[in-house]
Coordinates of N, CA and C in Angstrom, one line a residue:
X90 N -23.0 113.7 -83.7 CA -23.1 112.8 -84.8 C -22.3 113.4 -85.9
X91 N -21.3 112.5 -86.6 CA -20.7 113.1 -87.3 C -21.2 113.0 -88.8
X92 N -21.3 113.2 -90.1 CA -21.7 113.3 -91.2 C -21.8 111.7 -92.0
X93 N -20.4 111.2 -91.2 CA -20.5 109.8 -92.0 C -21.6 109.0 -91.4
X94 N -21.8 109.2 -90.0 CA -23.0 108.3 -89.3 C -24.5 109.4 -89.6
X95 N -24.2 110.6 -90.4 CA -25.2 110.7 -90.6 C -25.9 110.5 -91.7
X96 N -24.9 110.1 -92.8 CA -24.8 109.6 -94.2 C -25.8 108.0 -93.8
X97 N -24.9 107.6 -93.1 CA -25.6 106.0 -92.5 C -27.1 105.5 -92.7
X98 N -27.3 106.5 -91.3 CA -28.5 106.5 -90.4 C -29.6 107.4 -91.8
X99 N -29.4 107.9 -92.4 CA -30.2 108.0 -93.8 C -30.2 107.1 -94.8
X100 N -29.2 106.6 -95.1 CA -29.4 105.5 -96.0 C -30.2 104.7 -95.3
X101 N -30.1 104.0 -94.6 CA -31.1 102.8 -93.8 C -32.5 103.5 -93.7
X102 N -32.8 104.7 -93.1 CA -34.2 105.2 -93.2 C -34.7 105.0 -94.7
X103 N -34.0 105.3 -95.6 CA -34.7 105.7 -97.3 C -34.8 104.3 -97.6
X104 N -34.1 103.5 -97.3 CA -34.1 102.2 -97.9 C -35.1 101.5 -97.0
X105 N -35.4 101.5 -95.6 CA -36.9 101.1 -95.0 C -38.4 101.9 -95.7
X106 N -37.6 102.5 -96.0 CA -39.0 103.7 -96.5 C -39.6 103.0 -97.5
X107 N -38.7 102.9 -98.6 CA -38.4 102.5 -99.7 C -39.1 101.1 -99.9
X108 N -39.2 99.9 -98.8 CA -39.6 98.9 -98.8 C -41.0 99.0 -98.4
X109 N -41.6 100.0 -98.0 CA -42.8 100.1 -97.8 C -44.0 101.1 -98.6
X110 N -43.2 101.1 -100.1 CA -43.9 101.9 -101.4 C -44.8 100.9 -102.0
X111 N -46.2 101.0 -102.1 CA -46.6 100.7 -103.6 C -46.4 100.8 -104.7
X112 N -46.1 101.9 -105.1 CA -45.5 102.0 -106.7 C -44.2 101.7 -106.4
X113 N -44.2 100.8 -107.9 CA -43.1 100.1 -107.8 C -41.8 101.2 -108.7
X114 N -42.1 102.6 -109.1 CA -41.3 103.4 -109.7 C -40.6 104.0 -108.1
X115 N -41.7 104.2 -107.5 CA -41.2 105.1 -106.0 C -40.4 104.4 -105.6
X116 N -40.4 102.5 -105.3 CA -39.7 101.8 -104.7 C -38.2 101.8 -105.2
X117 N -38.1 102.0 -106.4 CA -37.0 101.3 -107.0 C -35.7 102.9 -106.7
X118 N -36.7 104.1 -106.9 CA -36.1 105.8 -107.2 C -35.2 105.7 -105.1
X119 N -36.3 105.7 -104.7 CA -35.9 105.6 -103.2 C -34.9 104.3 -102.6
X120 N -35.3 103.0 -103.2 CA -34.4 102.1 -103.3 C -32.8 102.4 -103.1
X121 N -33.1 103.2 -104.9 CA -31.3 103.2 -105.7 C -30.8 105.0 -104.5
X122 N -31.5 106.0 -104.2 CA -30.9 107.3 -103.5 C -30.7 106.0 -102.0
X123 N -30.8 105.2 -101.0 CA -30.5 104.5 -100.3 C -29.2 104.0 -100.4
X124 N -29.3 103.2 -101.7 CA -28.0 102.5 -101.6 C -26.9 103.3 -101.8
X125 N -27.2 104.4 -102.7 CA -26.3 105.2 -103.3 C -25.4 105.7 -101.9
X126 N -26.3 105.8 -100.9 CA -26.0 107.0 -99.8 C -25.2 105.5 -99.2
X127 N -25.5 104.0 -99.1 CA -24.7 103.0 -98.7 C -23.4 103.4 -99.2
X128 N -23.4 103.6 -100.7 CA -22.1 103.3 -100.9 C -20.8 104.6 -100.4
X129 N -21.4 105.4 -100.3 CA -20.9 106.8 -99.9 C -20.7 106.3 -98.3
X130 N -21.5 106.0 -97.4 CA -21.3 106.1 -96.1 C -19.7 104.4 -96.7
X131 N -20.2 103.1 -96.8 CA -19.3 102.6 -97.0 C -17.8 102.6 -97.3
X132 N -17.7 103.7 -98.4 CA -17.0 104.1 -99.0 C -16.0 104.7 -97.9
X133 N -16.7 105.6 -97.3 CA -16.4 106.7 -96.4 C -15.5 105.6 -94.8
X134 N -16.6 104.5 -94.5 CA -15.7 104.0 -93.6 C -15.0 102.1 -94.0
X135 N -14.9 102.6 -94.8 CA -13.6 101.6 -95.7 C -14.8 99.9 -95.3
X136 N -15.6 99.6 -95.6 CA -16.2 99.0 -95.5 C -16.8 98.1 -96.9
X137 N -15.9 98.2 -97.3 CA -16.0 97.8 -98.9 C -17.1 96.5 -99.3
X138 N -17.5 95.4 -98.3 CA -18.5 94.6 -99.0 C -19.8 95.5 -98.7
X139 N -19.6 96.4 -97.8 CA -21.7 97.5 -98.1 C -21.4 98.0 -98.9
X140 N -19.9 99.0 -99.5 CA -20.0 100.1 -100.6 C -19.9 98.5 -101.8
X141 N -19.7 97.9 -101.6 CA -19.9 96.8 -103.7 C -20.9 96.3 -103.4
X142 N -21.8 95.5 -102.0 CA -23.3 95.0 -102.7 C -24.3 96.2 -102.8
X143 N -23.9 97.6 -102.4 CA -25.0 98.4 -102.1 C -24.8 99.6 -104.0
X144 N -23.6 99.3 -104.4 CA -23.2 99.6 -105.6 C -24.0 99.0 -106.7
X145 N -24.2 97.5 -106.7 CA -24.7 96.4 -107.2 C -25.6 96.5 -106.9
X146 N -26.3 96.7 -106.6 CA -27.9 97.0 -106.1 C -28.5 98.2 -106.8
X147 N -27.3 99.2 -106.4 CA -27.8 100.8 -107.2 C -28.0 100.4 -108.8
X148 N -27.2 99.7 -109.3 CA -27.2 98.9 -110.8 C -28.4 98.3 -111.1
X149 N -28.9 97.4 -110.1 CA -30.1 96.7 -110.6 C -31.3 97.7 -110.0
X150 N -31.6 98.3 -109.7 CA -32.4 99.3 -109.6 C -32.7 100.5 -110.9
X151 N -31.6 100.7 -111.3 CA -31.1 101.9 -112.4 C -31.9 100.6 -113.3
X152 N -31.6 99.7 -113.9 CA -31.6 98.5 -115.0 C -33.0 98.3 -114.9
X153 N -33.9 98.3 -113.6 CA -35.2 98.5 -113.9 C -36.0 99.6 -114.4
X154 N -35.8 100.7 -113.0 CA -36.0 102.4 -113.7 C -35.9 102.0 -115.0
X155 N -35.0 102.1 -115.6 CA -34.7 102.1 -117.5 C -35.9 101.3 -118.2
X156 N -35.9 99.8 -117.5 CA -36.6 99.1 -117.8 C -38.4 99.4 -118.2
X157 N -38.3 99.7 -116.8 CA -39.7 100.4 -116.7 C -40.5 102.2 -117.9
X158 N -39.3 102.5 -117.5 CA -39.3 103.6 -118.2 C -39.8 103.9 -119.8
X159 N -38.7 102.8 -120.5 CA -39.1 102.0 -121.7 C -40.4 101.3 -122.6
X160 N -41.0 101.2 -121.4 CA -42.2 100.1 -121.4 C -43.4 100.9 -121.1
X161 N -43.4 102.7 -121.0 CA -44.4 103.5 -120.7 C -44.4 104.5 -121.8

């Protein structure tokens, strides 16, 4: 397995993981390290609509974090 498929095959686990948090701070932290690793594996195999929606995701995730963060 090479690094980029293992970049992959981690992002998909963190971001399943991710969808099965109750706190909604855990969801969002695990969420945005998921996509992040999307955009990196994307990135990596020129796959440009996962590395921009998975970019744009990492954004609205960060915009909540803050969100949340603010409000505690």
């Amino acid at each position: 397995m090479s690094l980029v498929e293992f970049i992959g095959y981690s992002a998909s686990v963190i971001v399943a993981v991710s969808l099965m948090m109750k706190n909604i701070v855990w969801l969002r932290v695990l969420n945005f390290i998921g996509c992040f690793l999307f955009v990196i594996y994307g990135t990596e195999i020129q796959a440009w609509p996962v590395a921009g929606m998975n970019a744009f995701v990492c954004c609205i995730n960060v915009y909540h974090l803050v969100k949340l963060y603010r409000e505690t």
